[in-house]
mmCIF file of C-alpha atoms and ligand atoms in Angstrom:
data_model
loop_
_atom_site.group_PDB
_atom_site.id
_atom_site.type_symbol
_atom_site.label_atom_id
_atom_site.label_comp_id
_atom_site.label_asym_id
_atom_site.label_seq_id
_atom_site.Cartn_x
_atom_site.Cartn_y
_atom_site.Cartn_z
ATOM 1 C CA UNK A 1 -61.842 10.943 26.664
ATOM 2 C CA UNK A 2 -59.196 12.259 24.300
ATOM 3 C CA UNK A 3 -56.154 10.040 23.718
ATOM 4 C CA UNK A 4 -52.793 11.209 22.339
ATOM 5 C CA UNK A 5 -50.679 9.034 20.031
ATOM 6 C CA UNK A 6 -47.047 9.481 18.979
ATOM 7 C CA UNK A 7 -44.410 7.471 17.098
ATOM 8 C CA UNK A 8 -40.738 7.976 18.084
ATOM 9 C CA UNK A 9 -37.285 6.762 17.041
ATOM 10 C CA UNK A 10 -36.415 5.145 13.718
ATOM 11 C CA UNK A 11 -39.435 4.489 11.522
ATOM 12 C CA UNK A 12 -40.542 0.904 11.128
ATOM 13 C CA UNK A 13 -42.973 -0.989 8.873
ATOM 14 C CA UNK A 14 -46.230 -1.478 10.802
ATOM 15 C CA UNK A 15 -46.402 1.855 12.637
ATOM 16 C CA UNK A 16 -49.448 2.909 10.624
ATOM 17 C CA UNK A 17 -51.148 -0.412 11.311
ATOM 18 C CA UNK A 18 -50.798 0.253 15.070
ATOM 19 C CA UNK A 19 -52.229 3.765 14.712
ATOM 20 C CA UNK A 20 -55.157 2.422 12.671
ATOM 21 C CA UNK A 21 -55.874 -0.343 15.227
ATOM 22 C CA UNK A 22 -55.848 2.163 18.106
ATOM 23 C CA UNK A 23 -58.109 4.687 16.383
ATOM 24 C CA UNK A 24 -60.581 2.207 14.882
ATOM 25 C CA UNK A 25 -61.221 0.420 18.170
ATOM 26 C CA UNK A 26 -60.991 3.558 20.270
ATOM 27 C CA UNK A 27 -63.605 5.411 18.217
ATOM 28 C CA UNK A 28 -65.900 2.501 17.395
ATOM 29 C CA UNK A 29 -65.902 0.689 20.735
ATOM 30 C CA UNK A 30 -65.104 3.312 23.336
ATOM 31 C CA UNK A 31 -66.188 6.600 21.734
ATOM 32 C CA UNK A 32 -62.759 8.193 22.297
ATOM 33 C CA UNK A 33 -61.322 11.113 20.367
ATOM 34 C CA UNK A 34 -57.701 11.197 19.276
ATOM 35 C CA UNK A 35 -54.901 13.700 18.890
ATOM 36 C CA UNK A 36 -51.821 12.653 16.952
ATOM 37 C CA UNK A 37 -48.569 14.301 18.045
ATOM 38 C CA UNK A 38 -46.140 14.825 15.205
ATOM 39 C CA UNK A 39 -42.483 13.743 15.140
ATOM 40 C CA UNK A 40 -42.118 11.720 18.319
ATOM 41 C CA UNK A 41 -41.589 13.543 21.609
ATOM 42 C CA UNK A 42 -41.113 16.792 19.678
ATOM 43 C CA UNK A 43 -44.898 16.739 19.130
ATOM 44 C CA UNK A 44 -46.015 17.187 22.740
ATOM 45 C CA UNK A 45 -42.960 19.366 23.474
ATOM 46 C CA UNK A 46 -43.892 21.891 20.785
ATOM 47 C CA UNK A 47 -47.614 21.127 20.654
ATOM 48 C CA UNK A 48 -47.533 19.860 17.108
ATOM 49 C CA UNK A 49 -50.939 18.233 17.177
ATOM 50 C CA UNK A 50 -53.080 16.793 14.390
ATOM 51 C CA UNK A 51 -56.590 15.381 14.445
ATOM 52 C CA UNK A 52 -56.769 11.593 14.224
ATOM 53 C CA UNK A 53 -60.121 10.120 13.316
ATOM 54 C CA UNK A 54 -61.373 7.198 11.252
ATOM 55 C CA UNK A 55 -61.051 8.980 7.873
ATOM 56 C CA UNK A 56 -57.462 9.947 8.818
ATOM 57 C CA UNK A 57 -56.486 6.284 9.264
ATOM 58 C CA UNK A 58 -58.305 4.911 6.230
ATOM 59 C CA UNK A 59 -56.008 3.174 3.726
ATOM 60 C CA UNK A 60 -52.870 3.346 5.889
ATOM 61 C CA UNK A 61 -52.613 -0.355 6.871
ATOM 62 C CA UNK A 62 -50.161 -1.315 4.085
ATOM 63 C CA UNK A 63 -48.233 1.957 4.121
ATOM 64 C CA UNK A 64 -44.657 2.029 5.398
ATOM 65 C CA UNK A 65 -43.292 4.842 7.577
ATOM 66 C CA UNK A 66 -45.605 6.698 9.923
ATOM 67 C CA UNK A 67 -48.341 9.201 9.112
ATOM 68 C CA UNK A 68 -47.384 11.010 12.351
ATOM 69 C CA UNK A 69 -43.709 11.455 11.476
ATOM 70 C CA UNK A 70 -40.910 10.539 13.867
ATOM 71 C CA UNK A 71 -37.785 11.928 15.498
ATOM 72 C CA UNK A 72 -35.145 10.995 18.027
ATOM 73 C CA UNK A 73 -35.949 13.998 20.250
ATOM 74 C CA UNK A 74 -35.253 13.288 23.927
ATOM 75 C CA UNK A 75 -37.433 15.466 26.182
ATOM 76 C CA UNK A 76 -35.369 14.486 29.220
ATOM 77 C CA UNK A 77 -32.425 16.361 27.676
ATOM 78 C CA UNK A 78 -34.439 19.515 26.998
ATOM 79 C CA UNK A 79 -34.914 22.248 29.564
ATOM 80 C CA UNK A 80 -38.367 21.996 31.155
ATOM 81 C CA UNK A 81 -39.124 19.122 28.764
ATOM 82 C CA UNK A 82 -41.403 17.261 31.169
ATOM 83 C CA UNK A 83 -43.266 20.416 32.187
ATOM 84 C CA UNK A 84 -43.824 21.358 28.531
ATOM 85 C CA UNK A 85 -45.201 17.903 27.731
ATOM 86 C CA UNK A 86 -47.559 18.065 30.702
ATOM 87 C CA UNK A 87 -48.723 21.532 29.670
ATOM 88 C CA UNK A 88 -49.470 20.374 26.109
ATOM 89 C CA UNK A 89 -51.429 17.364 27.327
ATOM 90 C CA UNK A 90 -53.467 19.607 29.642
ATOM 91 C CA UNK A 91 -54.067 22.213 26.927
ATOM 92 C CA UNK A 92 -55.182 19.594 24.396
ATOM 93 C CA UNK A 93 -57.253 17.859 27.105
ATOM 94 C CA UNK A 94 -55.430 14.611 26.448
ATOM 95 C CA UNK A 95 -56.216 12.147 29.242
ATOM 96 C CA UNK A 96 -53.868 9.366 28.115
ATOM 97 C CA UNK A 97 -50.923 9.020 25.791
ATOM 98 C CA UNK A 98 -49.898 6.021 23.679
ATOM 99 C CA UNK A 99 -46.193 6.064 22.816
ATOM 100 C CA UNK A 100 -45.101 3.735 20.020
ATOM 101 C CA UNK A 101 -41.339 3.297 19.966
ATOM 102 C CA UNK A 102 -38.183 1.389 20.754
ATOM 103 C CA UNK A 103 -35.887 1.414 23.782
ATOM 104 C CA UNK A 104 -35.337 5.201 23.680
ATOM 105 C CA UNK A 105 -38.950 6.340 23.176
ATOM 106 C CA UNK A 106 -40.218 3.794 25.687
ATOM 107 C CA UNK A 107 -37.435 4.668 28.134
ATOM 108 C CA UNK A 108 -38.832 8.205 28.189
ATOM 109 C CA UNK A 109 -42.396 6.813 28.447
ATOM 110 C CA UNK A 110 -41.410 4.706 31.477
ATOM 111 C CA UNK A 111 -39.938 7.707 33.286
ATOM 112 C CA UNK A 112 -42.856 9.968 32.406
ATOM 113 C CA UNK A 113 -45.218 7.400 33.819
ATOM 114 C CA UNK A 114 -43.298 6.137 36.846
ATOM 115 C CA UNK A 115 -41.626 9.379 37.997
ATOM 116 C CA UNK A 116 -43.907 12.121 36.704
ATOM 117 C CA UNK A 117 -47.365 10.537 36.779
ATOM 118 C CA UNK A 118 -48.129 10.987 33.074
ATOM 119 C CA UNK A 119 -50.708 8.359 31.974
ATOM 120 C CA UNK A 120 -48.788 6.501 29.257
ATOM 121 C CA UNK A 121 -49.212 3.149 27.519
ATOM 122 C CA UNK A 122 -46.312 1.836 25.407
ATOM 123 C CA UNK A 123 -46.218 -0.143 22.166
ATOM 124 C CA UNK A 124 -42.897 -1.833 21.277
ATOM 125 C CA UNK A 125 -41.491 -1.056 17.849
ATOM 126 C CA UNK A 126 -38.140 -1.753 16.237
ATOM 127 C CA UNK A 127 -36.854 -3.642 13.230
ATOM 128 C CA UNK A 128 -33.958 -4.725 15.490
ATOM 129 C CA UNK A 129 -36.245 -6.956 17.652
ATOM 130 C CA UNK A 130 -34.079 -6.125 20.673
ATOM 131 C CA UNK A 131 -36.748 -5.137 23.201
ATOM 132 C CA UNK A 132 -37.042 -7.371 26.243
ATOM 133 C CA UNK A 133 -40.413 -8.583 27.445
ATOM 134 C CA UNK A 134 -41.840 -9.199 23.982
ATOM 135 C CA UNK A 135 -41.105 -12.253 21.843
ATOM 136 C CA UNK A 136 -41.150 -10.119 18.689
ATOM 137 C CA UNK A 137 -41.467 -6.486 17.745
ATOM 138 C CA UNK A 138 -43.277 -5.570 14.533
ATOM 139 C CA UNK A 139 -41.031 -4.416 11.686
ATOM 140 C CA UNK A 140 -38.548 -7.202 12.330
ATOM 141 C CA UNK A 141 -40.270 -9.717 10.061
ATOM 142 C CA UNK A 142 -40.372 -7.201 7.206
ATOM 143 C CA UNK A 143 -36.688 -6.301 7.652
ATOM 144 C CA UNK A 144 -35.688 -9.980 7.703
ATOM 145 C CA UNK A 145 -37.739 -10.581 4.540
ATOM 146 C CA UNK A 146 -36.021 -7.718 2.724
ATOM 147 C CA UNK A 147 -32.550 -8.824 3.852
ATOM 148 C CA UNK A 148 -33.261 -12.450 2.889
ATOM 149 C CA UNK A 149 -34.377 -11.443 -0.589
ATOM 150 C CA UNK A 150 -31.196 -9.391 -0.973
ATOM 151 C CA UNK A 151 -29.034 -12.346 0.122
ATOM 152 C CA UNK A 152 -30.842 -14.642 -2.348
ATOM 153 C CA UNK A 153 -30.079 -12.195 -5.140
ATOM 154 C CA UNK A 154 -26.460 -11.762 -4.055
ATOM 155 C CA UNK A 155 -25.862 -15.539 -4.173
ATOM 156 C CA UNK A 156 -26.330 -15.630 -7.939
ATOM 157 C CA UNK A 157 -24.069 -12.675 -8.656
ATOM 158 C CA UNK A 158 -21.439 -13.973 -6.198
ATOM 159 C CA UNK A 159 -21.458 -17.382 -7.947
ATOM 160 C CA UNK A 160 -21.218 -15.835 -11.418
ATOM 161 C CA UNK A 161 -18.046 -13.934 -10.511
ATOM 162 C CA UNK A 162 -16.746 -16.252 -7.787
ATOM 163 C CA UNK A 163 -16.477 -13.272 -5.437
ATOM 164 C CA UNK A 164 -17.030 -12.864 -1.737
ATOM 165 C CA UNK A 165 -20.149 -10.789 -1.103
ATOM 166 C CA UNK A 166 -20.424 -9.107 2.260
ATOM 167 C CA UNK A 167 -23.943 -7.967 3.222
ATOM 168 C CA UNK A 168 -24.165 -5.390 6.012
ATOM 169 C CA UNK A 169 -27.530 -5.329 7.777
ATOM 170 C CA UNK A 170 -28.847 -3.176 10.628
ATOM 171 C CA UNK A 171 -28.442 -4.167 14.264
ATOM 172 C CA UNK A 172 -26.586 -1.870 16.602
ATOM 173 C CA UNK A 173 -26.344 -4.045 19.714
ATOM 174 C CA UNK A 174 -28.322 -7.112 18.679
ATOM 175 C CA UNK A 175 -27.775 -9.418 15.732
ATOM 176 C CA UNK A 176 -31.348 -10.642 15.239
ATOM 177 C CA UNK A 177 -31.697 -9.400 11.649
ATOM 178 C CA UNK A 178 -28.287 -10.820 10.690
ATOM 179 C CA UNK A 179 -29.020 -14.153 12.338
ATOM 180 C CA UNK A 180 -32.497 -14.680 10.900
ATOM 181 C CA UNK A 181 -31.803 -13.389 7.394
ATOM 182 C CA UNK A 182 -28.392 -15.065 7.301
ATOM 183 C CA UNK A 183 -29.917 -18.425 8.176
ATOM 184 C CA UNK A 184 -32.900 -17.954 5.849
ATOM 185 C CA UNK A 185 -30.647 -16.807 3.003
ATOM 186 C CA UNK A 186 -28.056 -19.554 3.431
ATOM 187 C CA UNK A 187 -25.137 -17.278 4.343
ATOM 188 C CA UNK A 188 -21.754 -18.914 4.944
ATOM 189 C CA UNK A 189 -20.708 -16.531 7.696
ATOM 190 C CA UNK A 190 -22.955 -14.533 10.079
ATOM 191 C CA UNK A 191 -21.372 -11.928 12.358
ATOM 192 C CA UNK A 192 -23.320 -10.324 15.191
ATOM 193 C CA UNK A 193 -22.575 -7.620 17.788
ATOM 194 C CA UNK A 194 -22.984 -10.048 20.700
ATOM 195 C CA UNK A 195 -19.943 -12.150 19.672
ATOM 196 C CA UNK A 196 -16.662 -10.531 18.698
ATOM 197 C CA UNK A 197 -15.359 -12.193 15.542
ATOM 198 C CA UNK A 198 -11.914 -13.478 14.633
ATOM 199 C CA UNK A 199 -10.971 -12.222 11.169
ATOM 200 C CA UNK A 200 -8.656 -15.242 10.688
ATOM 201 C CA UNK A 201 -11.612 -17.544 11.284
ATOM 202 C CA UNK A 202 -13.807 -15.537 8.889
ATOM 203 C CA UNK A 203 -11.117 -15.889 6.199
ATOM 204 C CA UNK A 204 -10.835 -19.631 6.900
ATOM 205 C CA UNK A 205 -14.614 -20.018 6.344
ATOM 206 C CA UNK A 206 -14.377 -17.960 3.150
ATOM 207 C CA UNK A 207 -11.515 -20.085 1.836
ATOM 208 C CA UNK A 208 -13.243 -23.373 2.649
ATOM 209 C CA UNK A 209 -16.341 -22.213 0.789
ATOM 210 C CA UNK A 210 -14.265 -21.447 -2.310
ATOM 211 C CA UNK A 211 -12.588 -24.842 -1.967
ATOM 212 C CA UNK A 212 -16.021 -26.423 -2.319
ATOM 213 C CA UNK A 213 -16.397 -24.368 -5.553
ATOM 214 C CA UNK A 214 -19.013 -22.009 -4.191
ATOM 215 C CA UNK A 215 -18.839 -18.252 -3.580
ATOM 216 C CA UNK A 216 -19.272 -17.155 0.046
ATOM 217 C CA UNK A 217 -21.870 -14.748 1.404
ATOM 218 C CA UNK A 218 -20.903 -13.021 4.659
ATOM 219 C CA UNK A 219 -23.750 -11.358 6.572
ATOM 220 C CA UNK A 220 -22.597 -8.825 9.141
ATOM 221 C CA UNK A 221 -24.628 -6.725 11.571
ATOM 222 C CA UNK A 222 -23.546 -3.059 11.561
ATOM 223 C CA UNK A 223 -22.560 -3.329 15.253
ATOM 224 C CA UNK A 224 -20.340 -6.424 14.888
ATOM 225 C CA UNK A 225 -16.753 -6.011 16.071
ATOM 226 C CA UNK A 226 -13.464 -7.816 15.454
ATOM 227 C CA UNK A 227 -11.842 -9.456 18.493
ATOM 228 C CA UNK A 228 -9.062 -6.909 18.722
ATOM 229 C CA UNK A 229 -10.777 -3.865 17.212
ATOM 230 C CA UNK A 230 -13.519 -1.315 17.692
ATOM 231 C CA UNK A 231 -17.033 -0.821 16.361
ATOM 232 C CA UNK A 232 -16.852 0.884 12.954
ATOM 233 C CA UNK A 233 -18.750 4.190 13.058
ATOM 234 C CA UNK A 234 -19.819 6.481 10.258
ATOM 235 C CA UNK A 235 -20.055 9.555 12.391
ATOM 236 C CA UNK A 236 -18.655 10.051 15.918
ATOM 237 C CA UNK A 237 -21.266 12.654 16.886
ATOM 238 C CA UNK A 238 -23.997 11.422 19.233
ATOM 239 C CA UNK A 239 -27.765 11.780 18.819
ATOM 240 C CA UNK A 240 -29.849 12.959 21.781
ATOM 241 C CA UNK A 241 -30.039 9.414 23.141
ATOM 242 C CA UNK A 242 -26.249 9.058 22.992
ATOM 243 C CA UNK A 243 -25.976 6.836 19.892
ATOM 244 C CA UNK A 244 -23.273 7.136 17.246
ATOM 245 C CA UNK A 245 -24.113 6.460 13.573
ATOM 246 C CA UNK A 246 -22.874 3.023 12.606
ATOM 247 C CA UNK A 247 -22.094 1.416 9.225
ATOM 248 C CA UNK A 248 -18.735 0.649 7.682
ATOM 249 C CA UNK A 249 -17.931 -2.757 9.134
ATOM 250 C CA UNK A 250 -19.020 -4.398 5.837
ATOM 251 C CA UNK A 251 -16.570 -2.304 3.843
ATOM 252 C CA UNK A 252 -13.829 -2.983 6.379
ATOM 253 C CA UNK A 253 -14.463 -6.748 6.217
ATOM 254 C CA UNK A 254 -14.396 -6.891 2.419
ATOM 255 C CA UNK A 255 -11.018 -5.113 2.367
ATOM 256 C CA UNK A 256 -9.567 -7.409 5.047
ATOM 257 C CA UNK A 257 -10.900 -10.569 3.364
ATOM 258 C CA UNK A 258 -9.487 -9.485 0.010
ATOM 259 C CA UNK A 259 -6.126 -8.622 1.538
ATOM 260 C CA UNK A 260 -5.832 -11.840 3.523
ATOM 261 C CA UNK A 261 -7.300 -14.390 1.030
ATOM 262 C CA UNK A 262 -6.507 -12.787 -2.314
ATOM 263 C CA UNK A 263 -10.152 -13.284 -3.343
ATOM 264 C CA UNK A 264 -12.164 -10.405 -4.731
ATOM 265 C CA UNK A 265 -14.692 -9.143 -2.169
ATOM 266 C CA UNK A 266 -17.530 -6.614 -2.470
ATOM 267 C CA UNK A 267 -19.948 -5.104 0.015
ATOM 268 C CA UNK A 268 -23.664 -4.344 -0.110
ATOM 269 C CA UNK A 269 -25.008 -2.138 2.693
ATOM 270 C CA UNK A 270 -28.775 -2.602 2.960
ATOM 271 C CA UNK A 271 -29.280 0.397 5.257
ATOM 272 C CA UNK A 272 -32.701 2.036 5.354
ATOM 273 C CA UNK A 273 -34.102 -0.214 2.625
ATOM 274 C CA UNK A 274 -34.699 -2.599 5.559
ATOM 275 C CA UNK A 275 -36.974 -0.082 7.241
ATOM 276 C CA UNK A 276 -38.842 1.227 4.227
ATOM 277 C CA UNK A 277 -41.953 0.192 2.357
ATOM 278 C CA UNK A 278 -44.939 -1.950 3.071
ATOM 279 C CA UNK A 279 -45.021 -4.213 6.154
ATOM 280 C CA UNK A 280 -45.209 -8.007 5.795
ATOM 281 C CA UNK A 281 -48.511 -9.752 6.565
ATOM 282 C CA UNK A 282 -47.103 -10.894 9.924
ATOM 283 C CA UNK A 283 -46.104 -7.344 10.872
ATOM 284 C CA UNK A 284 -49.534 -5.991 9.880
ATOM 285 C CA UNK A 285 -51.134 -8.678 12.045
ATOM 286 C CA UNK A 286 -48.851 -8.068 15.053
ATOM 287 C CA UNK A 287 -48.965 -4.273 14.798
ATOM 288 C CA UNK A 288 -52.757 -4.238 14.502
ATOM 289 C CA UNK A 289 -53.132 -6.488 17.553
ATOM 290 C CA UNK A 290 -50.716 -4.281 19.532
ATOM 291 C CA UNK A 291 -52.891 -1.283 18.637
ATOM 292 C CA UNK A 292 -56.103 -3.003 19.705
ATOM 293 C CA UNK A 293 -54.584 -4.082 23.030
ATOM 294 C CA UNK A 294 -52.980 -0.688 23.677
ATOM 295 C CA UNK A 295 -56.350 1.065 23.513
ATOM 296 C CA UNK A 296 -57.794 -1.614 25.815
ATOM 297 C CA UNK A 297 -55.028 -0.785 28.325
ATOM 298 C CA UNK A 298 -56.058 2.890 28.108
ATOM 299 C CA UNK A 299 -59.694 1.958 28.717
ATOM 300 C CA UNK A 300 -58.587 -0.068 31.789
ATOM 301 C CA UNK A 301 -56.435 2.896 32.923
ATOM 302 C CA UNK A 302 -53.567 0.404 33.126
ATOM 303 C CA UNK A 303 -50.837 3.029 32.664
ATOM 304 C CA UNK A 304 -47.079 2.499 32.771
ATOM 305 C CA UNK A 305 -47.630 -0.721 30.819
ATOM 306 C CA UNK A 306 -46.470 -1.887 27.425
ATOM 307 C CA UNK A 307 -48.252 -4.416 25.253
ATOM 308 C CA UNK A 308 -46.091 -7.428 24.432
ATOM 309 C CA UNK A 309 -46.265 -10.665 22.458
ATOM 310 C CA UNK A 310 -45.849 -13.857 24.484
ATOM 311 C CA UNK A 311 -46.281 -16.903 22.301
ATOM 312 C CA UNK A 312 -49.493 -16.028 20.491
ATOM 313 C CA UNK A 313 -50.961 -13.922 23.304
ATOM 314 C CA UNK A 314 -50.740 -10.174 23.761
ATOM 315 C CA UNK A 315 -49.997 -9.359 27.404
ATOM 316 C CA UNK A 316 -49.202 -6.193 29.387
ATOM 317 C CA UNK A 317 -45.860 -5.701 31.116
ATOM 318 C CA UNK A 318 -44.364 -2.696 32.953
ATOM 319 C CA UNK A 319 -42.691 -0.424 30.377
ATOM 320 C CA UNK A 320 -39.713 -0.132 32.717
ATOM 321 C CA UNK A 321 -39.241 -3.904 32.603
ATOM 322 C CA UNK A 322 -39.144 -3.875 28.810
ATOM 323 C CA UNK A 323 -36.522 -1.137 28.643
ATOM 324 C CA UNK A 324 -34.309 -2.246 31.531
ATOM 325 C CA UNK A 325 -32.104 -4.386 29.309
ATOM 326 C CA UNK A 326 -31.799 -5.219 25.629
ATOM 327 C CA UNK A 327 -32.820 -8.591 24.268
ATOM 328 C CA UNK A 328 -29.710 -9.937 22.605
ATOM 329 C CA UNK A 329 -28.898 -13.169 20.785
ATOM 330 C CA UNK A 330 -28.193 -16.049 23.132
ATOM 331 C CA UNK A 331 -24.721 -17.603 22.542
ATOM 332 C CA UNK A 332 -26.306 -21.075 22.310
ATOM 333 C CA UNK A 333 -28.588 -19.927 19.494
ATOM 334 C CA UNK A 334 -25.650 -18.428 17.602
ATOM 335 C CA UNK A 335 -23.708 -21.650 18.054
ATOM 336 C CA UNK A 336 -26.650 -23.638 16.686
ATOM 337 C CA UNK A 337 -26.487 -21.680 13.416
ATOM 338 C CA UNK A 338 -22.678 -22.085 13.235
ATOM 339 C CA UNK A 339 -23.042 -25.517 11.595
ATOM 340 C CA UNK A 340 -23.614 -23.665 8.293
ATOM 341 C CA UNK A 341 -20.490 -21.510 8.495
ATOM 342 C CA UNK A 342 -17.723 -22.145 5.992
HETATM 343 O O1 F6P B 1 -33.096 1.251 15.808
HETATM 344 C C1 F6P B 1 -33.386 0.940 14.508
HETATM 345 C C2 F6P B 1 -32.232 1.295 13.605
HETATM 346 O O2 F6P B 1 -32.648 1.014 12.293
HETATM 347 C C3 F6P B 1 -30.899 0.597 13.929
HETATM 348 O O3 F6P B 1 -30.820 -0.714 13.432
HETATM 349 C C4 F6P B 1 -29.913 1.525 13.289
HETATM 350 O O4 F6P B 1 -28.637 1.448 13.887
HETATM 351 C C5 F6P B 1 -30.518 2.858 13.535
HETATM 352 O O5 F6P B 1 -31.901 2.676 13.677
HETATM 353 C C6 F6P B 1 -30.239 3.877 12.442
HETATM 354 O O6 F6P B 1 -30.827 5.062 12.803
HETATM 355 P P1 F6P B 1 -30.941 6.356 11.858
HETATM 356 O O7 F6P B 1 -31.942 6.034 10.797
HETATM 357 O O8 F6P B 1 -31.428 7.435 12.765
HETATM 358 O O9 F6P B 1 -29.581 6.592 11.291
#
């Protein structure tokens, strides 16, 4: 059998490890052949196919990004998108497709499988860790590591100048990166999209930190919002999945803190640094296991399923279940971390 593989949405450390796991086991154990589709759903839409064999995946385990390229193309928004995908799969004699992606890519995969009978297996990917049905997505651990290192470094410069340093991390609807890196990095304030924040309270925490003769670090997820304000967006235009481009809340916070407390405040926006470069050992481990289990699901013809981490086991769940709702930070967990604020 020939199996198609694509990576969609924002890139994420560990994508290449998944591809390698799929191809190595698929060729060695099951004698499959592989076609890689380039640039997410654009690949099967426009028949941008490349050969994937063992030499093609050699040496890619520690490489960031994706050798297949990625895009946020939504075939459901394109005229005859489904028909074109089906035609490509037939022409390339692809009997099964593995889609590696986040809520958007897997949302398409679920519909292709459940409504249009395309044999798809999903692999969950996102640095945001906001996919339901899996305890962790790969890429998250790497992003948290990068953000934590940045916070560690910002502590020493904040202390030297007795400034407030605001660190803006990714996280559109879920504050997992902010929460984990903020806790690991010893931040004094952590703001997440799930809980609207009170700017007065933020300033009170900042002031109390200065009173103790330390400089405060404020970690804010890009999707965090003030109680009586809106999400700060960089660009109002929507991508094909209906998302605006975020970023700016860090800058806004620094200005407000400076204005209200009289203390100098600066912002560092980590942006795509969090998504780039080599995956952590944990992400290589998780991504590789997802790849191995995804090709097993293909062998079992268990389509419409996504591989997921539950504890230390990899299980299969309906893709639709994983994309039905986002996994957000529980208020009780956020409250637990609140003991370190101020
Ligand atoms: O979904 C992952 C993510 O990194 C989000 O945290 C962020 O909001 C978004 O992608 C940014 O997307 P882009 O790189 O397309 O601007």
